[in-house]
Backbone as JSON, one array per atom type, in Angstrom:
{
  "sequence": "MTVHADVRKHVRTATTSELPPSDEICVQHIDKHVGNKIRERRILLGYTQQQMANLIGVTYQQAHKYERGINRISAGRLYSIARALNVPISYFFENLENTNNKEPSPRQRMCLEMARNFAQIENEKYQDALSHLARALSDSANP",
  "N": [[47.11, -29.7, 52.69], [48.09, -30.11, 49.56], [46.9, -28.77, 46.34], [47.56, -30.05, 44.21], [47.78, -32.57, 45.3], [45.28, -33.22, 46.73], [44.03, -33.1, 43.94], [44.86, -35.69, 42.85], [44.02, -37.64, 44.52], [41.25, -37.73, 43.76], [41.25, -38.65, 41.1], [41.7, -41.56, 39.16], [44.19, -43.7, 37.89], [44.42, -45.63, 35.08], [46.59, -48.62, 35.16], [48.57, -50.78, 33.34], [48.01, -53.45, 33.84], [45.16, -53.2, 34.27], [44.1, -52.71, 31.85], [42.23, -53.8, 29.38], [42.97, -57.25, 27.64], [43.7, -57.02, 24.9], [44.38, -54.6, 24.36], [46.64, -53.97, 25.74], [48.29, -56.01, 24.65], [48.34, -54.67, 22.21], [49.79, -52.31, 22.87], [52.52, -53.35, 23.65], [53.2, -53.92, 21.52], [53.33, -51.47, 19.65], [55.61, -50.45, 21.82], [57.55, -52.61, 21.31], [58.09, -51.81, 18.36], [58.53, -49.2, 18.44], [61.22, -49.35, 19.72], [62.36, -51.16, 17.71], [62.82, -49.19, 15.64], [64.66, -47.39, 16.91], [66.74, -48.67, 17.26], [67.25, -49.51, 14.38], [67.7, -47.2, 13.48], [69.5, -46.28, 14.98], [71.77, -48.05, 14.02], [72.36, -47.73, 11.6], [73.45, -45.39, 11.44], [75.63, -46.1, 12.52], [76.23, -46.05, 15.38], [77.49, -47.35, 18.82], [75.4, -49.37, 21.06], [76.58, -47.92, 23.81], [77.46, -45.59, 23.0], [75.1, -44.78, 22.0], [73.63, -44.38, 24.66], [75.18, -43.12, 25.85], [74.59, -40.6, 24.4], [71.87, -39.92, 25.14], [71.74, -39.85, 27.65], [71.27, -42.24, 29.61], [72.0, -45.5, 30.78], [73.71, -47.98, 29.62], [72.6, -50.57, 29.7], [69.75, -49.41, 29.96], [69.53, -48.09, 27.65], [69.75, -50.74, 25.82], [67.0, -51.9, 26.91], [65.24, -50.18, 26.0], [65.45, -50.47, 23.24], [64.74, -53.0, 23.2], [61.96, -52.99, 23.84], [61.35, -53.5, 25.97], [61.5, -51.93, 28.44], [59.49, -48.97, 28.72], [59.05, -45.92, 26.95], [59.73, -42.45, 27.7], [57.83, -39.65, 26.72], [59.61, -37.55, 26.87], [61.92, -38.52, 26.86], [62.07, -39.56, 24.24], [61.77, -37.64, 22.72], [64.37, -36.79, 23.0], [65.67, -39.11, 22.12], [65.14, -38.71, 19.52], [66.44, -36.36, 18.44], [69.2, -37.12, 18.85], [69.21, -39.12, 17.14], [68.75, -37.61, 15.16], [66.2, -37.5, 13.46], [62.8, -36.85, 13.11], [60.08, -37.4, 15.48], [58.22, -38.38, 14.14], [58.89, -40.47, 13.1], [59.53, -43.02, 14.1], [57.18, -44.08, 14.27], [56.53, -44.77, 11.82], [54.98, -46.96, 9.49], [53.83, -48.54, 11.34], [51.35, -49.85, 11.23], [51.37, -51.96, 9.51], [53.48, -53.72, 10.58], [53.9, -56.73, 12.39], [54.95, -57.52, 14.55], [57.44, -58.83, 14.14], [60.59, -60.27, 14.78], [63.68, -58.84, 13.03], [64.36, -59.91, 9.81], [66.89, -62.6, 8.92], [68.1, -61.1, 6.56], [67.27, -58.38, 6.52], [68.52, -57.89, 9.23], [71.37, -58.51, 7.95], [71.47, -56.47, 6.01], [71.42, -54.2, 7.83], [73.84, -54.56, 9.56], [75.46, -54.57, 7.22], [75.36, -51.52, 6.76], [75.99, -50.21, 9.0], [78.78, -51.27, 9.38], [79.96, -49.98, 7.17], [79.4, -47.35, 7.38], [81.49, -47.14, 9.28], [84.08, -47.28, 8.1], [86.47, -44.94, 7.39], [87.94, -44.36, 5.43], [87.32, -42.18, 2.58], [87.74, -43.13, -0.03], [87.49, -45.95, -0.11], [84.84, -46.57, 0.72], [83.72, -44.99, -1.47], [84.87, -46.95, -3.28], [83.6, -49.15, -2.46], [80.75, -49.01, -2.69], [80.73, -48.52, -5.37], [81.12, -51.48, -6.5], [79.18, -52.88, -5.08], [77.21, -51.72, -6.68], [77.68, -52.5, -9.43], [77.61, -55.36, -9.04], [74.73, -55.74, -8.2], [74.17, -54.92, -10.64], [74.84, -56.72, -12.46], [73.43, -59.07, -11.6], [70.77, -58.27, -11.99], [70.27, -58.48, -15.42]],
  "CA": [[47.39, -30.82, 51.61], [48.36, -29.32, 48.28], [46.04, -28.63, 45.34], [47.86, -31.27, 43.3], [47.59, -33.97, 46.26], [44.13, -33.24, 46.37], [43.72, -33.77, 42.68], [45.58, -36.85, 42.66], [43.06, -38.42, 45.36], [40.31, -38.24, 43.07], [42.18, -39.12, 39.86], [42.3, -42.75, 39.21], [44.79, -43.9, 36.49], [44.75, -46.93, 34.53], [47.74, -49.29, 34.96], [48.82, -51.61, 32.23], [47.45, -54.61, 34.15], [43.57, -53.1, 34.17], [43.71, -52.75, 30.32], [41.99, -54.93, 28.49], [44.25, -57.92, 26.91], [43.71, -56.84, 23.54], [45.18, -53.14, 24.28], [48.2, -54.45, 26.37], [49.06, -56.75, 23.28], [48.87, -53.54, 21.46], [50.6, -51.28, 23.61], [53.77, -53.76, 23.75], [53.73, -54.04, 20.29], [54.01, -50.28, 19.62], [56.88, -50.52, 22.42], [58.53, -53.08, 20.4], [58.22, -50.98, 17.2], [59.32, -48.1, 18.43], [62.54, -50.05, 19.78], [62.91, -51.85, 16.56], [63.15, -48.17, 14.82], [65.74, -47.03, 17.5], [68.03, -49.89, 17.11], [67.42, -49.7, 12.93], [68.72, -45.8, 13.01], [71.24, -46.34, 15.4], [72.83, -48.81, 13.25], [72.48, -46.93, 10.58], [74.6, -44.2, 11.89], [76.95, -46.52, 13.19], [76.54, -46.23, 16.65], [76.92, -48.67, 19.56], [74.49, -49.07, 22.25], [76.81, -47.53, 24.57], [77.37, -44.52, 22.38], [73.75, -44.29, 21.92], [73.24, -44.48, 25.46], [75.66, -41.57, 26.28], [73.66, -39.28, 23.81], [70.48, -39.75, 25.56], [72.04, -39.75, 29.06], [71.1, -43.1, 30.22], [72.85, -46.41, 31.07], [74.04, -49.31, 28.46], [71.6, -51.39, 30.09], [68.45, -48.85, 29.77], [69.38, -48.15, 26.26], [69.29, -51.84, 25.41], [65.86, -52.41, 27.27], [64.58, -49.5, 25.04], [65.57, -51.21, 22.05], [64.09, -54.35, 23.18], [60.68, -52.6, 23.88], [61.0, -54.2, 27.32], [60.83, -50.65, 29.24], [58.68, -47.8, 28.22], [60.0, -44.56, 27.13], [58.58, -41.33, 27.82], [57.53, -38.35, 25.43], [60.59, -36.41, 26.65], [62.97, -39.39, 26.4], [61.84, -39.96, 22.9], [62.12, -36.41, 22.06], [65.98, -36.63, 22.99], [66.37, -39.79, 21.01], [64.9, -38.32, 18.01], [67.26, -35.27, 18.04], [70.36, -37.9, 19.1], [69.58, -39.65, 15.82], [68.64, -36.79, 13.91], [64.77, -38.15, 13.17], [61.21, -36.42, 13.56], [59.62, -38.11, 16.48], [57.36, -39.37, 13.92], [60.11, -41.7, 12.29], [59.17, -44.14, 15.29], [55.96, -44.63, 14.41], [56.16, -45.02, 10.37], [54.86, -48.14, 9.15], [53.27, -48.71, 12.58], [50.37, -50.78, 10.95], [52.06, -52.79, 8.82], [54.09, -54.52, 11.35], [53.26, -57.62, 12.72], [55.61, -57.68, 15.86], [58.27, -59.97, 14.2], [61.93, -59.89, 14.71], [63.73, -58.37, 11.58], [64.64, -61.14, 9.17], [68.43, -62.43, 8.75], [68.91, -60.66, 5.65], [67.17, -56.98, 7.0], [70.45, -57.93, 9.88], [72.51, -57.96, 7.16], [71.53, -55.07, 5.42], [71.77, -53.04, 9.07], [75.01, -55.0, 9.51], [76.57, -53.47, 6.39], [75.21, -50.31, 6.55], [76.92, -49.74, 10.23], [79.93, -51.53, 8.6], [79.95, -48.92, 5.84], [79.23, -45.75, 7.75], [82.78, -47.01, 9.76], [84.9, -47.21, 7.01], [87.05, -43.68, 7.54], [88.66, -43.71, 3.69], [86.04, -42.04, 1.39], [87.9, -43.61, -1.74], [87.02, -46.86, -0.26], [83.48, -46.43, 0.66], [83.66, -45.12, -2.91], [84.94, -48.22, -4.24], [82.61, -50.64, -2.42], [79.7, -48.56, -3.29], [81.03, -49.24, -7.06], [81.21, -53.01, -6.23], [77.7, -53.22, -4.92], [76.29, -51.29, -7.94], [78.11, -53.34, -10.18], [76.95, -56.67, -8.46], [73.4, -55.76, -8.36], [73.69, -54.53, -12.3], [75.17, -57.73, -13.19], [72.4, -59.99, -11.29], [69.64, -57.83, -12.81], [70.77, -58.0, -16.58]],
  "C": [[47.22, -29.85, 50.3], [47.12, -29.63, 47.34], [46.56, -29.99, 44.57], [47.27, -32.68, 44.08], [46.17, -34.08, 46.13], [43.45, -33.79, 45.0], [44.06, -35.01, 42.64], [44.62, -37.87, 43.55], [41.86, -38.66, 44.61], [40.56, -38.41, 41.55], [42.44, -40.38, 39.66], [42.87, -43.01, 37.53], [44.4, -45.22, 36.07], [46.35, -47.61, 34.22], [47.34, -50.01, 33.62], [47.6, -52.82, 32.53], [45.63, -54.55, 34.07], [43.54, -52.97, 32.98], [43.38, -53.98, 29.78], [42.81, -55.88, 27.47], [44.53, -57.32, 25.78], [44.62, -55.52, 23.21], [46.17, -53.36, 25.07], [48.85, -55.09, 25.2], [49.33, -55.46, 22.44], [49.83, -52.55, 21.63], [52.1, -51.7, 23.97], [53.85, -53.9, 22.51], [54.34, -52.96, 19.53], [55.3, -49.98, 20.41], [57.92, -50.83, 21.45], [58.82, -52.63, 19.15], [59.05, -50.18, 17.13], [61.07, -48.52, 18.58], [63.05, -50.6, 18.7], [63.61, -50.69, 15.69], [64.43, -47.36, 15.35], [66.8, -47.94, 17.22], [68.44, -49.71, 15.51], [68.12, -48.44, 12.77], [69.9, -45.95, 13.58], [72.45, -46.99, 14.66], [73.19, -48.1, 12.08], [73.47, -46.01, 10.51], [75.63, -44.4, 12.1], [77.27, -46.25, 14.37], [76.62, -47.17, 17.64], [76.16, -48.39, 20.12], [74.95, -48.2, 23.41], [76.89, -45.84, 23.96], [75.92, -43.67, 22.33], [73.23, -43.95, 23.4], [73.68, -43.27, 26.0], [75.03, -40.42, 25.69], [72.55, -38.84, 24.21], [70.64, -39.47, 27.39], [71.58, -40.88, 29.93], [72.05, -44.11, 30.32], [73.02, -47.27, 29.75], [72.92, -50.1, 28.53], [70.03, -50.62, 29.62], [68.31, -48.61, 28.28], [68.71, -49.74, 25.56], [67.7, -52.11, 25.7], [64.99, -51.6, 26.3], [64.32, -49.74, 23.66], [64.59, -52.36, 21.76], [62.46, -54.22, 23.18], [60.38, -53.08, 25.35], [60.63, -52.85, 28.42], [60.47, -49.67, 28.19], [59.19, -46.37, 27.9], [59.0, -43.31, 27.09], [58.8, -40.39, 26.89], [59.27, -37.77, 25.65], [61.71, -37.44, 26.48], [62.91, -39.38, 24.9], [62.05, -38.77, 21.8], [63.86, -36.66, 21.99], [66.54, -37.36, 22.21], [66.09, -39.39, 19.58], [66.2, -37.41, 17.68], [68.83, -36.01, 18.19], [70.47, -38.73, 17.62], [69.23, -39.15, 14.7], [67.32, -37.49, 12.96], [63.66, -37.05, 13.52], [60.76, -37.67, 14.36], [58.78, -38.95, 15.26], [57.49, -40.27, 13.32], [59.48, -43.2, 13.11], [58.04, -45.05, 15.15], [55.64, -45.04, 12.98], [56.13, -46.68, 10.13], [54.34, -49.2, 10.51], [52.24, -50.46, 12.43], [50.58, -52.1, 10.17], [52.88, -53.84, 9.22], [53.44, -55.44, 12.1], [54.37, -58.23, 13.92], [56.73, -58.97, 15.52], [60.04, -59.37, 14.49], [62.5, -59.28, 13.2], [64.48, -59.67, 11.01], [66.44, -61.28, 8.99], [68.85, -61.46, 7.62], [68.31, -59.09, 5.72], [68.43, -56.92, 8.33], [71.13, -57.58, 9.08], [72.83, -56.95, 6.9], [72.01, -53.98, 6.37], [73.16, -53.44, 9.13], [75.93, -54.12, 8.33], [76.54, -52.18, 6.11], [75.85, -49.64, 7.82], [78.22, -50.12, 9.93], [80.74, -50.31, 7.63], [80.01, -47.59, 5.87], [80.9, -45.95, 8.7], [83.8, -46.94, 9.21], [85.25, -45.54, 6.84], [87.37, -43.36, 6.36], [87.18, -43.52, 2.52], [86.68, -42.74, -0.04], [87.41, -45.34, -1.16], [86.04, -47.12, -0.15], [83.08, -46.19, -1.06], [83.68, -46.55, -4.1], [84.02, -49.62, -3.69], [81.24, -49.98, -2.9], [79.59, -49.14, -4.95], [80.8, -50.5, -7.37], [79.61, -53.41, -6.17], [77.14, -52.72, -5.77], [76.33, -52.29, -9.12], [77.7, -54.78, -10.29], [75.61, -56.63, -8.95], [73.03, -55.47, -9.99], [73.72, -55.77, -13.16], [73.71, -59.0, -12.73], [71.08, -59.4, -11.58], [69.59, -57.18, -14.39], [69.75, -57.07, -17.24]]
}
């Protein structure tokens, strides 16, 4: 028997089913929050889930499950995701205490969709024109 196998015999790890119910809810809340942050950043960069999956070396289905908070993300995979999305790992935990496990509002979804669509416009003149239009509309709404 190896040293590691001998140590494993004596170490008991807690599974999520052994955690108190309040801790399990908190863990699930964190998983969903991190998944939402991944989705938000992916959309802002204009990546599809398939492109994201390719960047981090997983299947489309796995990337989808990460974003939904269904599957937990290992530390190494979170590091890969942070590099692919060009953010520090701390980005995924920002505003964690201020969230209440809600899905994004329709307005938030619209803003994310607009950001993704804007990023996909290849012509810089069109991007500039759209930016000026948005600025003019916001100025006219706030005299």
